[in-house]
Each structure stands twice: as C-alpha cells, then as structure tokens.
C-alpha cells in the first residue's frame, strides 16, 4: 500500500499499478506472477486506490482518511483474507475477525490454508453496506491456498459480487486454481522486476552484493531479502558449487531440508545448462565447477525431484543432507568427455 509519503512499498510496482488501474474492468481481479515479486503488495495498493477518497487519485494518495485507515489496517470496507500462518509475517494480525478462543491459545499449528468458514465470512462482509461509500473490497492472498470447498464457496460471489463489492485475488501459482475461479477474474500479470531496480531495493536494505542473491532467488527480490535475513550471503552462495563438487556438506547443514533441496536443484539446473553449452542462471559463472557430463546430471535432477517431494518429512535430516551431498559430488564430478570415434581408438 502507499504510505503517507506517497511512496509505493516496492518500487517496481509503479508500472504494473498504473497498468492495472487503467485496464481493470471486472469486479474481480487475479494478480499473478512468480512468488516474491509483490502480488500481495499490489493487491493492497489497488484496494487502497479503489477506496481512496482523494478526487484525483490515479493512484492512492496516501494521506486521505481512507488511505490512512488502510495503512492502519483498520479500514471498515477492506477485508484482507490470509491463511492464519501468514498473518503475523505479513503484519496483518488484526485479530478482530479472529474470534475463536482456541485459535489464540497456541495449541495447534496455524493453518496454511484459507478455510471455507473464512470465505463465508468474507462473502458476508461483501454483502454489508459500505461504511465510507466507496464499496467493499476483499483481498484474498494467496488464492491458491483455498481448497476445493473454499474455492467453490467463492464462485458465485466472484460471478456476481453483491452491490459494489470488488475482489482482489493474488496468486503465485494460477495453475493451482480451479479453472472456474480463473475464468471469473480479470488477469493482472506481474513479471519479474528489472534487475537494476530490484538490486537497488535490496542494497537499500543492507544486502551486500545484491545481484548475486537476486540471481540465487531466481530474480525474486522479496525471496532474496528473506534469504539474506535468514543468514544467506553472496560468499556462501558463490562457494557452494565447488564445495559440493568436492563432496563437502559445508554451509548446507545450516538450512532446513526443503531449502537444501531447492539449492541443489538450482545447482543441478545450472550444471545442466553449462553441460549443454549455456550460461548458468542462479550461480555466477565463475563459481561453477568445470562442465560435467549431462547424463549423470539428468539422473541427479530426477533424484532431486524425488527428494523434493519428501523434503517436508525427512526421517533424519543430517543423514539426508550427507547423502544429497554425495549425490551432488558424483554428478558434478563425472567429466564431460567428448565421445572418441571408435576408429581412432587404435589397437
Ligand atoms: Zn487517498
């Protein structure tokens, strides 16, 4: 959302925001793009623009009463629907719609899903009269966290929103949504931001060598920032390929297993690109060991895909990381020899 200084939360959202405000026709929008590029922030900013009470708003003014209520997370016409597990990290822990006493006792893990009762509450909210006269707005993030029942409960409202209600769905995996949900929303695509803008944004947040971590995160600046906060740095990342080629577990041991598998998949991807004569994408070219043979790398990629499916429930993380490291060493060590024509072998 736009702050009192009029600045956007993420500088690369400027063009997509202008574009979305100029082209939106539907009462339900689906903002989609790769994870970590700011779908949620764009959804909130669009909601703020719709609710903004400044007469000239081609974007939210940031200072009117309505904009300030959005900033304070207490606008009576805005409902932000997040899975429980995301409310705290996204700073949206209003608690006023969280009336179930058990939820606060901390007895169970916060849900990662958007539940059907929450969708029903959002629908009821959309049906009430607008308090400030600019309609009701519901933001649902991430929309792919709705299960089939939740999504079905929302369909009718998406098709015919009550009164002047509008819905904003944000999503990093549109394929995971029901086609019937997708078809009822106007799509607002959000692309990876420009590398220079994203690197500057990361540098402003004290990330050293930001372009290295940006590449490590596949160009997704919010993910890169999250990694930096969790302790990843450019030196560690750059050292990883050669460490693994030597069979050293090294800094891998410090990360949770799903992250380890993700790192290895990126290394495998880059090693395969190198083997095929291309340039690496996630690691600096100078950090890569010499090109390896394609076939063992492909086998490694398949093994990693299998590990990724089980990474959430490892039986023994230490042993698993060791065996993954050994797998990496073998795949990276197989020399990429050119086949020698049979008749030059002599004998
Ligand atoms: Zn305003």
XYZ file of C-alpha atoms and ligand atoms in Angstrom:
348
model
C 0.000 0.000 0.000
C 1.051 3.620 -0.458
C 2.470 5.244 2.692
C 1.882 8.797 3.950
C 4.934 9.890 1.902
C 3.151 8.738 -1.262
C 5.776 6.053 -1.948
C 4.922 2.576 -3.166
C 6.023 -0.328 -0.960
C 8.013 -1.857 -3.821
C 9.406 0.486 -6.478
C 8.892 -1.927 -9.377
C 5.117 -1.939 -8.822
C 4.770 1.571 -10.288
C 4.174 0.452 -13.886
C 2.005 -2.598 -13.057
C -0.168 -0.430 -10.778
C -0.715 2.202 -13.444
C -1.422 -0.515 -15.992
C -3.897 -2.320 -13.727
C -5.772 0.874 -12.832
C -6.006 1.840 -16.494
C -7.223 -1.515 -17.777
C -9.335 -3.004 -14.977
C -12.920 -3.558 -16.000
C -14.012 -6.510 -13.889
C -15.121 -6.545 -10.280
C -12.778 -9.445 -9.632
C -9.082 -9.293 -10.461
C -6.473 -12.041 -10.267
C -2.951 -10.736 -9.775
C -0.481 -13.458 -10.653
C 3.249 -13.766 -11.090
C 6.240 -15.586 -9.660
C 6.412 -15.751 -5.878
C 8.337 -12.934 -4.261
C 7.590 -10.139 -6.728
C 4.873 -8.377 -4.720
C 1.424 -9.721 -5.652
C 0.118 -9.056 -2.158
C 1.501 -5.500 -2.081
C -0.021 -4.771 -5.498
C -3.377 -6.175 -4.398
C -3.352 -3.983 -1.284
C -2.335 -0.917 -3.257
C -5.123 -1.488 -5.777
C -7.601 -1.904 -2.926
C -6.298 1.319 -1.417
C -6.715 3.076 -4.789
C -10.329 1.918 -5.067
C -11.094 3.131 -1.550
C -9.043 6.362 -1.784
C -11.159 9.481 -1.242
C -8.869 11.930 -2.997
C -10.567 13.287 -6.113
C -7.569 12.977 -8.416
C -6.446 9.525 -7.482
C -4.840 7.843 -10.459
C -3.106 6.038 -7.609
C -3.753 6.084 -3.870
C -2.900 9.496 -2.422
C -1.581 8.022 0.831
C -2.888 10.878 3.002
C -6.710 10.927 2.855
C -8.694 9.451 5.741
C -9.373 6.297 3.756
C -5.725 5.762 2.761
C -4.711 6.202 6.389
C -7.278 3.661 7.544
C -5.805 1.170 5.072
C -2.318 1.942 6.402
C -3.613 1.390 9.941
C -5.113 -1.931 8.779
C -8.486 -0.841 10.095
C -10.466 0.311 7.045
C -14.082 -0.768 7.643
C -14.622 -1.537 3.939
C -11.492 -3.620 3.409
C -11.197 -7.268 4.360
C -7.825 -8.957 3.912
C -8.143 -12.708 3.960
C -4.882 -14.538 4.672
C -4.135 -18.021 5.956
C -3.506 -17.872 9.689
C 0.154 -18.749 9.165
C 0.721 -15.643 7.023
C -0.997 -13.034 9.189
C 1.895 -12.460 11.558
C 4.669 -12.427 8.888
C 2.690 -10.009 6.718
C 1.892 -7.780 9.701
C -1.836 -8.265 9.294
C -2.737 -9.680 12.652
C -5.757 -7.501 13.333
C -7.416 -10.194 15.412
C -10.859 -8.619 15.137
C -12.153 -11.326 12.833
C -10.374 -13.986 14.831
C -12.946 -14.699 17.475
C -12.415 -18.392 18.070
C -10.841 -18.644 21.510
C -8.832 -21.769 20.699
C -7.027 -20.017 17.886
C -5.184 -17.823 20.320
C -4.243 -20.490 22.804
C -1.396 -21.600 20.513
C -2.363 -25.244 20.936
C -2.246 -26.085 17.272
C -0.148 -25.064 14.304
C -1.530 -22.022 12.459
C -3.326 -23.107 9.318
C -1.652 -22.579 5.938
C -4.986 -22.792 4.172
C -7.835 -20.381 3.598
C -10.742 -22.165 5.185
C -14.296 -22.299 3.937
C -15.700 -20.588 7.048
C -13.300 -17.703 6.393
C -14.520 -17.477 2.793
C -18.102 -17.417 4.073
C -17.205 -14.583 6.451
C -15.662 -12.676 3.533
C -18.816 -13.182 1.458
C -20.966 -11.923 4.335
C -18.637 -8.926 4.654
C -19.023 -8.144 0.944
C -22.796 -8.152 1.329
C -22.891 -5.465 4.016
C -23.280 -1.783 3.219
C -20.128 0.189 2.567
C -19.231 2.302 5.599
C -17.443 5.061 3.690
C -19.448 4.871 0.486
C -16.805 3.541 -1.905
C -17.859 -0.084 -1.897
C -16.457 -3.109 -0.144
C -13.159 -4.677 -1.120
C -11.933 -8.152 -0.289
C -8.290 -9.188 -0.808
C -7.585 -12.930 -0.835
C -3.935 -13.981 -0.637
C -2.624 -16.397 -1.718
C -5.662 -17.570 -3.619
C -4.058 -20.958 -4.280
C -4.369 -21.672 -0.546
C -8.131 -22.052 -0.947
C -9.039 -25.724 -1.041
C -11.734 -27.046 -3.367
C -14.531 -26.406 -0.883
C -13.393 -22.842 -0.157
C -12.971 -22.078 -3.855
C -16.412 -23.436 -4.679
C -17.946 -21.349 -1.917
C -16.460 -18.264 -3.556
C -17.565 -18.975 -7.141
C -20.997 -17.410 -7.020
C -19.697 -14.249 -5.354
C -16.946 -13.983 -7.981
C -19.518 -14.208 -10.722
C -21.940 -11.715 -9.244
C -20.404 -9.730 -6.410
C -23.067 -8.201 -4.194
C -23.671 -4.467 -4.658
C -20.494 -2.568 -5.384
C -18.164 -5.136 -3.806
C -14.897 -5.931 -5.516
C -12.468 -8.796 -5.085
C -8.729 -8.978 -5.493
C -7.137 -12.401 -5.621
C -3.383 -12.698 -5.627
C -1.610 -15.810 -6.601
C 1.829 -17.256 -7.386
C 0.521 -20.476 -8.915
C -2.516 -19.805 -11.135
C -2.367 -23.397 -12.368
C -3.264 -24.493 -8.853
C -6.538 -22.555 -9.007
C -9.787 -24.015 -10.249
C -10.257 -23.021 -13.905
C -13.700 -21.742 -12.879
C -12.020 -19.284 -10.485
C -9.541 -18.120 -13.121
C -12.201 -17.626 -15.754
C -14.247 -15.354 -13.483
C -11.379 -12.943 -12.833
C -9.618 -10.406 -14.988
C -5.946 -11.404 -15.037
C -3.333 -8.894 -13.916
C 0.093 -10.382 -14.719
C 3.081 -9.330 -12.650
C 6.520 -10.040 -14.134
C 9.958 -10.302 -12.537
C 11.222 -6.769 -11.842
C 14.082 -5.134 -13.632
C 17.394 -6.378 -12.160
C 18.783 -2.877 -11.570
C 15.673 -1.678 -9.685
C 15.453 -4.859 -7.628
C 19.198 -4.790 -6.800
C 18.977 -1.191 -5.648
C 15.991 -2.059 -3.466
C 17.979 -4.905 -1.889
C 21.062 -2.708 -1.431
C 18.868 -0.146 0.368
C 18.017 -2.963 2.780
C 21.695 -3.662 3.512
C 22.040 -6.728 1.302
C 25.664 -6.994 0.122
C 26.312 -7.998 -3.497
C 22.549 -7.915 -4.046
C 22.698 -9.072 -7.658
C 24.186 -12.402 -6.505
C 21.356 -13.117 -4.075
C 18.819 -11.808 -6.565
C 20.022 -14.342 -9.129
C 20.076 -17.026 -6.398
C 16.396 -16.309 -5.786
C 15.607 -16.535 -9.489
C 15.148 -12.757 -9.775
C 12.534 -12.591 -6.977
C 13.615 -9.725 -4.717
C 11.387 -10.474 -1.721
C 12.687 -14.035 -1.618
C 16.260 -12.735 -1.915
C 15.666 -10.396 1.019
C 14.159 -13.210 3.059
C 17.226 -15.381 2.388
C 19.530 -12.566 3.426
C 17.573 -12.155 6.664
C 17.900 -15.871 7.303
C 21.678 -15.625 7.014
C 22.478 -16.390 3.389
C 25.124 -14.169 1.823
C 26.811 -13.859 -1.544
C 30.072 -15.510 -0.398
C 28.277 -18.559 0.944
C 26.209 -18.902 -2.205
C 29.200 -18.472 -4.502
C 31.246 -21.066 -2.577
C 28.505 -23.685 -2.732
C 29.078 -25.272 -6.197
C 32.775 -26.034 -5.665
C 32.181 -27.183 -2.097
C 29.631 -29.675 -3.335
C 31.844 -30.768 -6.216
C 34.388 -31.686 -3.516
C 31.711 -33.515 -1.528
C 31.710 -31.069 1.387
C 28.432 -30.520 3.231
C 29.682 -27.066 4.303
C 27.024 -24.418 4.852
C 24.234 -26.718 3.613
C 23.987 -28.217 7.095
C 22.652 -24.922 8.444
C 19.497 -24.916 6.297
C 16.189 -26.733 6.552
C 15.854 -29.637 4.178
C 13.368 -28.140 1.689
C 15.754 -25.216 1.267
C 18.728 -27.559 0.795
C 16.875 -29.430 -1.933
C 15.942 -26.132 -3.580
C 19.594 -25.021 -3.588
C 20.713 -28.341 -5.053
C 18.032 -28.171 -7.735
C 19.304 -24.736 -8.738
C 22.875 -26.003 -8.860
C 21.796 -29.022 -10.888
C 19.875 -26.770 -13.262
C 22.928 -24.559 -13.773
C 25.277 -27.536 -14.176
C 22.974 -28.902 -16.880
C 22.908 -25.550 -18.661
C 26.699 -25.484 -18.538
C 26.903 -29.050 -19.827
C 24.685 -28.050 -22.736
C 26.888 -25.069 -23.533
C 24.646 -22.429 -21.928
C 25.188 -19.924 -19.123
C 24.186 -20.590 -15.502
C 21.170 -18.724 -14.176
C 21.305 -18.927 -10.378
C 25.077 -19.030 -9.724
C 27.797 -16.716 -11.033
C 29.526 -18.397 -13.990
C 32.888 -18.123 -12.220
C 31.544 -20.069 -9.233
C 30.712 -23.173 -11.231
C 32.976 -26.222 -11.396
C 34.025 -27.400 -14.889
C 31.201 -28.690 -17.046
C 30.157 -32.222 -16.104
C 28.565 -34.959 -18.185
C 24.902 -34.422 -18.994
C 23.639 -37.924 -18.319
C 24.600 -38.197 -14.625
C 23.261 -34.671 -14.161
C 19.886 -35.663 -15.596
C 19.787 -38.633 -13.249
C 20.641 -36.284 -10.385
C 17.813 -33.958 -11.393
C 15.359 -36.859 -11.200
C 16.689 -37.884 -7.775
C 16.298 -34.303 -6.547
C 12.724 -34.118 -7.795
C 12.008 -37.234 -5.758
C 13.724 -35.757 -2.681
C 11.724 -32.543 -3.080
C 8.502 -34.491 -2.671
C 9.669 -35.914 0.648
C 11.657 -32.954 1.942
C 8.922 -31.839 4.322
C 9.096 -35.093 6.265
C 12.671 -36.322 6.450
C 13.471 -39.262 8.679
C 16.926 -37.930 9.534
C 17.956 -34.520 8.265
C 21.697 -34.910 8.926
C 21.962 -38.206 7.079
C 19.751 -36.931 4.283
C 21.934 -33.855 3.695
C 25.039 -36.053 3.680
C 23.583 -38.392 1.112
C 22.372 -35.456 -1.007
C 25.892 -34.018 -0.869
C 27.427 -37.278 -2.017
C 24.884 -37.433 -4.852
C 25.903 -33.889 -5.856
C 29.614 -34.743 -5.760
C 29.165 -37.744 -8.032
C 27.032 -35.887 -10.551
C 29.323 -32.867 -10.657
C 32.486 -34.974 -10.847
C 31.600 -37.015 -13.928
C 33.823 -35.391 -16.556
C 32.156 -34.184 -19.724
C 34.351 -36.139 -22.118
C 33.663 -35.944 -25.790
C 32.974 -39.349 -27.276
C 36.061 -40.637 -29.057
C 35.290 -42.039 -32.504
C 35.759 -45.794 -32.479
C 38.275 -45.964 -35.308
C 40.733 -43.615 -33.558
C 40.971 -45.850 -30.500
C 43.844 -47.792 -32.023
C 44.630 -51.406 -31.320
Zn -6.248 8.509 -0.503
